[in-house]
Every structure is written in C-alpha cells, then in structure tokens.
Amino acid sequence: VEQRLAEARKDYNKMIDKKRDVFPEVAQILLHRFTVDFQRIFKDNEPKSKGVLSSNERSQFSVVIHNVRITDCSPNTSSSVVFDSMSEKSFFDLCVRTRGPLNADLIRVDLVDLNLAYGDGKAEKIMVNTGEDFVWRLLDIANRTMLETANLAGVDLSLTWDESAGKFSVSISDPMGNSRDDVDLDGNYCPPRSDKLYDVKKLRVSPFLLLLSFKRQPQSSRYKLIRGVRGAKLANYFTTRLKFTIDRAELRFQGYMARDIKGPPDRLADTIKTVYATQLKTKMITLMTATSFQDWKYLTARDSGGEEFIEGDLLRMTGNLTGRSAKYVLKKLGDGIGDSVVAMTGTIGGGIQDATESIGIGYVGAGVNSLISGVGEGVGS
C-alpha cells in the first residue's frame, strides 16, 4: 500500500510540473562573503541627557557584502557580466547603531553609515554593463512575482481546532474586509500609521562611482504607440526605433550626510532617494558624451552598411532634413496666404526635395519621412 501511495504521489507531482509554465533562467546572482552581525551591550553609569530618558542599552546591526556579481543567463547576450563589484573594498557595508530599547515607539539611532565600494578615502568602480533586453526580462520576473504574491495575499487562511472532529478546520477570509479606509464617513483623511518612528542623529552615505555601459535595441512590441497628440510620431520613433550605446560612462556620486532626521522609515529612504535622483540629473552631460547612436542606416536611408556611423552619413541626413523641412516651411507659409499659394509652394518644396534626391541625399525613406512629418505636425498643430 505504501508503495502504491508513493507511486501515486510521484505521478501526481509529475502532472503538476507539466501544468506549470517553464520560464528560462534570466540572471545568476553571486554574493561573496555575506556577513550579518548584531550586537547588544548594556553600559553602567550612563550620563543623563537633558529632556531625554537615559538608557544603558546599546545595539549595533551591520550587513557586509564584500563582492557582488550578476550574470546574464541568456545565450544570446554579448556580455554575460551585468553587474560587477569585484574589488578589494566591500561593495555594501552598512552599520546602524541605536541607543535604548528596540521595541519602543521612538527608536533613537546614533548613526546610520553606508559605504558602497568605498574605503581609505577612495571609491572603487562599480561596473554596470547591460542592455534593454535584460531590463525587460527582469521586469517580466518582477511582474510575475507581483501577480503570484497578490494571489497568495488575496485571502487569509486560519486554522481552528475542531474538538468534535478531532482535526483542524480551515476557513478563508478576505484580508481587505478588516482594512481601514483612508477617508472616513465624514470625509476626513486618515493618514497611514507607522508602528515605529526613528530619531536619527547622523546619516552618512559614502561617495561611489558607477561605470555604466548600456545598449539599447528597442523591442517595438513592448511599447504602445502614441496617437492623436502633438509630437506623437517623434515620440514613437524614440521609443520603438532609436538605437544607441552608452560606453563606459563614469558616473561619480558625491557622499551625503544629514543630521537630526525624525520620522517613519520611509522618510529616511525618501531623503536619500531625492538626493541621488537630483545628482543623477546632473550626470546627463557625462551620459551624452559617452553615447553613440546606431541608427544611422535608418536616418540616412542607406541601402547598405551597418547601423554604425560611416563617412557621408552626416551629409546624407542633412540633405534629407533640408529637403523635407524646406517643403514643410513653404507649405505652412502657403497655409496662411491661400490655397493657390499652397499648391505653388508645395510644388516648390517638392522640387527642392527632388533636387536633393538627384545627388543622392534627398531620399528620406518611409520611416524618416514619417518622422519629419511628425515633427512638422507636432509643431504646427
């Protein structure tokens, strides 16, 4: 009987595995020398602080990750190493020191110190080398995880011991049924409550250096085309067609220090996020100088060659834009004068474009023709 049960269980597991969707591996994450440490001590004769209840309890929590490497598992990737911090400095070194009990409503924090590949006054390079395809696959994983988490969190299971039956009974309830609305019956807003508040004396983040390489090869099926708005064709070109490469752009971020921050934990996170989002905006010049476009064959309507810039592409594209924009400007000028001038100027504009075509620089091509028309329509509408 036990053998039959084991075989039946094995067959059932095989059937379940067949029904499950099998997704390809996306990434492999390697953490080298991952250390988590927590210490608590009690000091005697603690001097009393003015207006603050003294406590002899001290705690320290630290997380250290010496090296991190993320590899792309796709067989078609040009570079398998997506993220690398294989330097002598620890990639992630976080230390949090608190004063007083950790179960209090207000937790007093003496220091939050975060070092990112930083030591001896110098920041080591953190390499990021990826492309749009890898980012989309990560987003797919995040989306599937979110959906499965929502399915699991959609109901609450409770076990109750049934004395008469001598076993547990399972009941299902909706967790949202007991949730409190943000607005009460009188229309008053009730902000979300936090179980913990923090009083941080000192928050410090070290400087860090990113070496960024990124290759964009857009997947048009991932983007929804914009229609019926100003500049729609230009926006669609940038999202679905434009190819570019960022090659080894060095992004240096300054350190950050703040004192006397009070509030819930999300305020601490928002403070750091705002500071570095502002710094990232100042790095746009660095990103642009390290960017090269791989869309020259499309922009110049070449029939041969690759996507990279080759001799004569600038002249070809200039001729295309000149021929098309001349027709657009003259047509718009005619729109303000009368239909007869529209016909005349339209013919002149077309003649200019035909003339540029005769020397090999006027042919725009369907895609670029649509792009330039979109620019004109966006400006004129």
Coordinates of C-alpha atoms in Angstrom, one line a residue:
V1 CA 0.0 0.0 0.0
E2 CA 2.8 2.4 0.9
Q3 CA 4.5 1.7 -2.4
R4 CA 1.3 2.4 -4.3
L5 CA 0.8 5.7 -2.4
A6 CA 4.4 6.7 -3.2
E7 CA 3.9 5.9 -6.9
A8 CA 0.6 7.8 -7.0
R9 CA 2.2 10.8 -5.3
K10 CA 5.1 10.7 -7.8
D11 CA 2.7 10.6 -10.8
Y12 CA 0.7 13.5 -9.3
N13 CA 3.8 15.6 -8.9
K14 CA 4.8 14.9 -12.5
M15 CA 1.3 16.0 -13.7
I16 CA 1.5 19.3 -11.7
D17 CA 5.0 20.0 -13.0
K18 CA 3.8 19.6 -16.6
K19 CA 1.0 22.1 -16.0
R20 CA 3.4 24.7 -14.6
D21 CA 4.8 27.3 -17.0
V22 CA 8.5 26.9 -17.5
F23 CA 10.4 30.1 -17.9
P24 CA 14.0 30.4 -19.0
E25 CA 16.7 31.5 -16.5
V26 CA 17.3 35.2 -16.5
A27 CA 20.2 36.0 -14.1
Q28 CA 22.5 34.5 -11.6
I29 CA 23.5 36.5 -8.5
L30 CA 26.7 35.7 -6.7
L31 CA 27.3 37.2 -3.2
H32 CA 30.8 36.7 -1.9
R33 CA 31.4 36.9 1.9
F34 CA 27.9 37.9 3.0
T35 CA 28.0 38.8 6.7
V36 CA 25.2 39.9 9.1
D37 CA 26.1 40.8 12.6
F38 CA 24.0 42.0 15.6
Q39 CA 25.4 43.1 19.0
R40 CA 23.8 44.4 22.1
I41 CA 25.5 45.7 25.2
F42 CA 24.5 47.4 28.5
K43 CA 26.6 50.2 29.9
D44 CA 26.6 51.3 33.5
N45 CA 26.6 54.9 34.8
E46 CA 25.1 56.3 31.6
P47 CA 25.1 60.2 31.8
K48 CA 21.7 61.7 31.7
S49 CA 20.7 63.7 28.6
K50 CA 18.6 66.8 29.1
G51 CA 15.0 66.2 28.4
V52 CA 15.6 62.6 27.3
L53 CA 15.2 59.4 29.4
S54 CA 18.6 57.7 29.7
S55 CA 19.1 54.1 28.8
N56 CA 22.1 51.9 29.2
E57 CA 21.2 49.7 26.2
R58 CA 23.2 49.9 23.0
S59 CA 22.7 47.9 19.8
Q60 CA 24.6 47.6 16.6
F61 CA 23.4 46.0 13.4
S62 CA 25.7 45.6 10.4
V63 CA 25.5 44.0 7.0
V64 CA 28.6 43.5 4.8
I65 CA 28.7 42.1 1.3
H66 CA 32.2 42.0 0.1
N67 CA 31.6 41.3 -3.6
V68 CA 28.5 41.1 -5.9
R69 CA 28.4 39.7 -9.4
I70 CA 25.3 39.4 -11.6
T71 CA 25.5 37.4 -14.8
D72 CA 23.0 37.3 -17.7
C73 CA 21.9 33.7 -18.4
S74 CA 20.7 34.4 -21.9
P75 CA 22.8 32.5 -24.5
N76 CA 22.4 35.5 -26.9
T77 CA 23.9 38.1 -24.7
S78 CA 27.0 40.0 -25.9
S79 CA 28.3 40.4 -22.3
S80 CA 27.5 37.9 -19.7
V81 CA 28.6 40.0 -16.7
V82 CA 25.8 42.6 -16.0
F83 CA 26.9 43.9 -12.6
D84 CA 30.4 43.5 -11.0
S85 CA 32.0 44.9 -7.9
M86 CA 34.9 42.6 -7.6
S87 CA 37.3 45.0 -5.9
E88 CA 39.2 44.9 -2.6
K89 CA 36.7 47.2 -1.0
S90 CA 33.4 45.8 0.3
F91 CA 30.6 46.6 -2.1
F92 CA 28.0 47.1 0.6
D93 CA 28.9 48.0 4.2
L94 CA 26.0 49.1 6.4
C95 CA 26.3 49.9 10.1
V96 CA 23.4 51.1 12.3
R97 CA 23.9 52.0 15.9
T98 CA 21.0 52.5 18.3
R99 CA 20.5 53.7 21.8
G100 CA 17.7 52.4 24.0
P101 CA 15.2 49.5 23.6
L102 CA 14.3 48.5 20.0
N103 CA 10.7 47.8 20.9
A104 CA 10.0 51.5 21.8
D105 CA 7.6 53.6 19.8
L106 CA 10.5 56.0 19.1
I107 CA 13.8 54.4 18.3
R108 CA 16.9 56.5 18.9
V109 CA 19.5 56.0 16.2
D110 CA 23.0 57.4 16.8
L111 CA 24.4 56.5 13.4
V112 CA 23.4 55.1 10.0
D113 CA 26.6 54.6 8.0
L114 CA 26.5 53.2 4.4
N115 CA 29.7 52.6 2.3
L116 CA 29.4 51.5 -1.3
A117 CA 32.8 50.1 -2.6
Y118 CA 34.5 52.8 -0.6
G119 CA 37.5 52.8 1.7
D120 CA 40.6 54.7 2.6
G121 CA 39.1 57.9 1.1
K122 CA 38.6 56.3 -2.4
A123 CA 35.7 55.0 -4.3
E124 CA 36.2 51.9 -6.4
K125 CA 34.4 51.4 -9.7
I126 CA 31.1 49.5 -9.7
M127 CA 30.6 48.1 -13.2
V128 CA 27.1 48.0 -14.8
N129 CA 27.0 46.6 -18.3
T130 CA 23.6 45.6 -19.7
G131 CA 21.0 46.3 -22.4
E132 CA 17.3 46.9 -22.8
D133 CA 16.5 43.2 -23.4
F134 CA 17.9 42.2 -20.0
V135 CA 15.9 45.0 -18.3
W136 CA 12.7 43.8 -19.9
R137 CA 13.3 40.2 -18.7
L138 CA 13.9 41.5 -15.2
L139 CA 10.6 43.4 -15.4
D140 CA 8.8 40.3 -16.5
I141 CA 10.1 38.4 -13.4
A142 CA 9.0 41.3 -11.2
N143 CA 5.6 41.3 -12.8
R144 CA 5.1 37.5 -12.4
T145 CA 6.3 37.7 -8.8
M146 CA 3.9 40.6 -8.0
L147 CA 0.9 38.7 -9.5
E148 CA 1.7 35.5 -7.6
T149 CA 2.2 37.4 -4.4
A150 CA -1.2 39.1 -4.9
N151 CA -2.8 35.7 -5.4
L152 CA -1.3 34.4 -2.2
A153 CA -2.1 37.6 -0.2
G154 CA -5.6 37.8 -1.6
V155 CA -7.0 35.6 1.2
D156 CA -6.2 34.8 4.8
L157 CA -6.2 31.1 5.9
S158 CA -7.0 30.4 9.5
L159 CA -6.8 27.1 11.2
T160 CA -9.2 26.2 14.0
W161 CA -9.1 23.0 16.1
D162 CA -12.4 21.2 15.8
E163 CA -12.9 19.2 19.1
S164 CA -15.8 17.0 17.7
A165 CA -14.0 16.1 14.5
G166 CA -10.5 15.9 16.2
K167 CA -8.8 17.8 13.4
F168 CA -8.2 21.4 12.2
S169 CA -10.8 23.2 10.1
V170 CA -9.7 25.7 7.5
S171 CA -11.5 28.9 7.0
I172 CA -10.9 31.6 4.3
S173 CA -11.4 35.3 4.9
D174 CA -10.8 38.5 2.9
P175 CA -7.9 40.5 4.4
M176 CA -9.3 43.7 2.8
G177 CA -12.5 43.3 4.8
N178 CA -10.9 44.5 8.0
S179 CA -8.8 47.2 6.4
R180 CA -9.4 50.8 7.3
D181 CA -10.3 53.3 4.6
D182 CA -8.1 56.4 4.0
V183 CA -11.2 58.5 4.2
D184 CA -13.8 58.1 7.0
L185 CA -17.6 58.5 6.7
D186 CA -17.3 62.2 7.5
G187 CA -14.8 62.8 4.7
N188 CA -11.8 63.2 6.9
Y189 CA -8.5 61.9 5.7
C190 CA -6.8 59.3 7.9
P191 CA -3.1 59.1 7.1
P192 CA -1.4 55.7 7.3
R193 CA 0.1 54.8 10.7
S194 CA 3.6 53.7 11.3
D195 CA 4.4 51.3 14.1
K196 CA 7.9 52.8 14.5
L197 CA 9.3 56.3 14.5
Y198 CA 13.1 57.0 14.3
D199 CA 15.2 59.8 15.7
V200 CA 18.4 59.6 13.7
K201 CA 21.3 61.8 14.9
K202 CA 23.6 61.2 11.9
L203 CA 23.0 59.6 8.5
R204 CA 26.0 59.2 6.2
V205 CA 26.4 57.7 2.7
S206 CA 29.8 57.4 1.1
P207 CA 30.7 58.6 -2.4
F208 CA 30.5 55.9 -5.1
L209 CA 31.5 55.5 -8.7
L210 CA 29.5 53.7 -11.4
L211 CA 31.0 52.6 -14.7
L212 CA 27.9 52.4 -16.9
S213 CA 27.6 50.6 -20.3
F214 CA 24.2 50.2 -21.8
K215 CA 23.0 49.1 -25.3
R216 CA 19.5 49.9 -26.5
Q217 CA 17.9 47.7 -29.1
P218 CA 14.2 48.5 -28.7
Q219 CA 11.6 45.8 -28.9
S220 CA 8.7 47.6 -30.6
S221 CA 6.2 45.0 -29.3
R222 CA 6.9 46.3 -25.7
Y223 CA 5.8 49.8 -26.5
K224 CA 2.3 51.2 -27.1
L225 CA 2.2 53.7 -30.0
I226 CA 1.0 57.2 -29.2
R227 CA -1.6 58.6 -31.4
G228 CA -3.6 61.8 -31.8
V229 CA -1.3 64.1 -29.8
R230 CA 1.3 66.7 -30.7
G231 CA 4.7 65.1 -31.5
A232 CA 3.3 61.6 -31.4
K233 CA 5.4 60.4 -34.4
L234 CA 8.6 61.7 -32.9
A235 CA 7.9 60.1 -29.6
N236 CA 7.1 56.8 -31.3
Y237 CA 10.4 57.0 -33.1
F238 CA 12.3 57.4 -29.9
T239 CA 10.6 54.6 -28.1
T240 CA 10.3 52.0 -30.9
R241 CA 13.2 52.7 -33.3
L242 CA 16.1 54.7 -31.8
K243 CA 19.2 52.6 -31.1
F244 CA 22.1 53.9 -29.0
T245 CA 25.0 52.7 -26.9
I246 CA 26.5 54.1 -23.7
D247 CA 30.1 53.0 -23.4
R248 CA 31.9 53.1 -20.1
A249 CA 30.3 56.3 -18.7
E250 CA 31.9 57.2 -15.3
L251 CA 29.2 58.5 -13.0
R252 CA 30.6 59.9 -9.8
F253 CA 28.2 60.5 -7.0
Q254 CA 29.1 62.6 -4.0
G255 CA 28.6 61.4 -0.5
Y256 CA 25.7 62.6 1.6
M257 CA 25.4 63.5 5.3
A258 CA 22.4 64.6 7.3
R259 CA 21.7 65.1 11.0
D260 CA 18.7 65.1 13.2
I261 CA 16.1 63.3 11.0
K262 CA 12.9 62.3 12.7
G263 CA 10.1 60.3 11.2
P264 CA 9.0 56.9 9.9
P265 CA 11.4 54.7 7.9
D266 CA 10.0 55.7 4.6
R267 CA 11.1 59.3 5.2
L268 CA 14.7 58.2 5.6
A269 CA 14.5 56.3 2.3
D270 CA 12.8 59.2 0.5
T271 CA 15.5 61.6 1.8
I272 CA 18.3 59.5 0.3
K273 CA 16.4 58.8 -2.9
T274 CA 15.7 62.5 -3.5
V275 CA 19.4 63.5 -3.0
Y276 CA 20.7 60.9 -5.5
A277 CA 17.9 61.5 -8.0
T278 CA 19.0 65.1 -8.1
Q279 CA 22.6 64.1 -8.6
L280 CA 21.7 61.8 -11.4
K281 CA 20.1 64.7 -13.3
T282 CA 23.5 66.5 -13.3
K283 CA 25.2 63.5 -15.0
M284 CA 23.3 63.9 -18.2
I285 CA 26.2 65.6 -19.9
T286 CA 28.5 62.7 -18.9
L287 CA 26.0 60.2 -20.3
M288 CA 25.6 62.1 -23.6
T289 CA 29.4 62.3 -24.2
A290 CA 29.6 58.5 -23.8
T291 CA 26.6 57.9 -26.0
S292 CA 26.8 56.8 -29.7
F293 CA 23.8 56.3 -31.9
Q294 CA 23.4 53.2 -34.0
D295 CA 20.5 54.4 -36.2
W296 CA 22.4 56.0 -39.0
K297 CA 21.4 53.5 -41.6
Y298 CA 17.7 54.2 -40.9
L299 CA 18.2 58.0 -40.5
T300 CA 20.1 58.4 -43.8
A301 CA 18.0 55.7 -45.7
R302 CA 21.2 53.8 -46.7
D303 CA 20.7 50.6 -48.6
S304 CA 24.0 49.0 -47.4
G305 CA 26.3 49.1 -44.5
G306 CA 25.7 48.6 -40.8
E307 CA 24.0 50.7 -38.1
E308 CA 27.2 52.5 -37.1
F309 CA 28.1 55.9 -38.4
I310 CA 30.1 55.9 -41.6
E311 CA 31.6 58.6 -43.8
G312 CA 29.0 60.6 -45.6
D313 CA 26.1 59.9 -43.1
L314 CA 26.0 63.4 -41.7
L315 CA 25.8 64.9 -45.2
R316 CA 23.1 62.4 -46.2
M317 CA 21.0 63.1 -43.1
T318 CA 21.4 66.9 -43.5
G319 CA 20.2 66.6 -47.1
N320 CA 17.2 64.6 -46.1
L321 CA 16.2 67.1 -43.4
T322 CA 16.9 70.1 -45.6
G323 CA 14.8 68.8 -48.5
R324 CA 11.9 67.8 -46.2
S325 CA 11.9 70.8 -43.9
A326 CA 12.0 73.2 -46.9
K327 CA 8.8 71.6 -48.2
Y328 CA 7.2 71.8 -44.7
V329 CA 8.1 75.5 -44.2
L330 CA 6.9 76.6 -47.6
K331 CA 3.7 74.7 -47.2
K332 CA 2.9 76.2 -43.8
L333 CA 3.7 79.7 -45.2
G334 CA 1.2 79.0 -48.0
D335 CA -1.4 77.9 -45.5
G336 CA -1.5 81.5 -44.2
I337 CA -1.9 83.1 -47.6
G338 CA -4.3 81.0 -49.6
D339 CA -4.9 77.7 -51.3
S340 CA -3.4 78.9 -54.6
V341 CA -0.1 79.6 -52.9
V342 CA -0.3 76.2 -51.1
A343 CA -0.3 74.4 -54.4
M344 CA 2.6 76.6 -55.7
T345 CA 4.8 76.3 -52.6
G346 CA 4.0 72.7 -52.3
T347 CA 5.4 72.2 -55.8
I348 CA 8.5 74.2 -55.0
G349 CA 9.1 72.3 -51.8
G350 CA 8.7 69.0 -53.6
G351 CA 11.1 70.3 -56.2
I352 CA 13.7 71.0 -53.7
Q353 CA 13.4 67.6 -52.3
D354 CA 13.5 66.0 -55.8
A355 CA 16.7 68.0 -56.5
T356 CA 18.4 66.7 -53.4
E357 CA 17.4 63.2 -54.4
S358 CA 19.2 63.6 -57.7
I359 CA 22.5 63.9 -55.9
G360 CA 21.8 61.0 -53.5
I361 CA 21.0 62.9 -50.3
G362 CA 17.3 63.7 -50.7
Y363 CA 15.7 60.3 -50.2
V364 CA 14.3 60.2 -46.7
G365 CA 12.6 56.8 -46.7
A366 CA 9.3 55.9 -45.3
G367 CA 10.4 55.8 -41.7
V368 CA 12.3 59.1 -41.7
N369 CA 9.7 60.7 -43.9
S370 CA 7.1 59.9 -41.3
L371 CA 9.4 61.1 -38.5
I372 CA 10.0 64.5 -40.1
S373 CA 6.3 64.8 -40.9
G374 CA 5.5 64.1 -37.3
V375 CA 7.9 66.8 -36.2
G376 CA 6.1 69.3 -38.5
E377 CA 2.7 68.2 -37.5
G378 CA 3.6 68.5 -33.8
V379 CA 4.9 72.0 -34.2
G380 CA 2.2 73.2 -36.4
S381 CA -0.8 71.7 -34.6

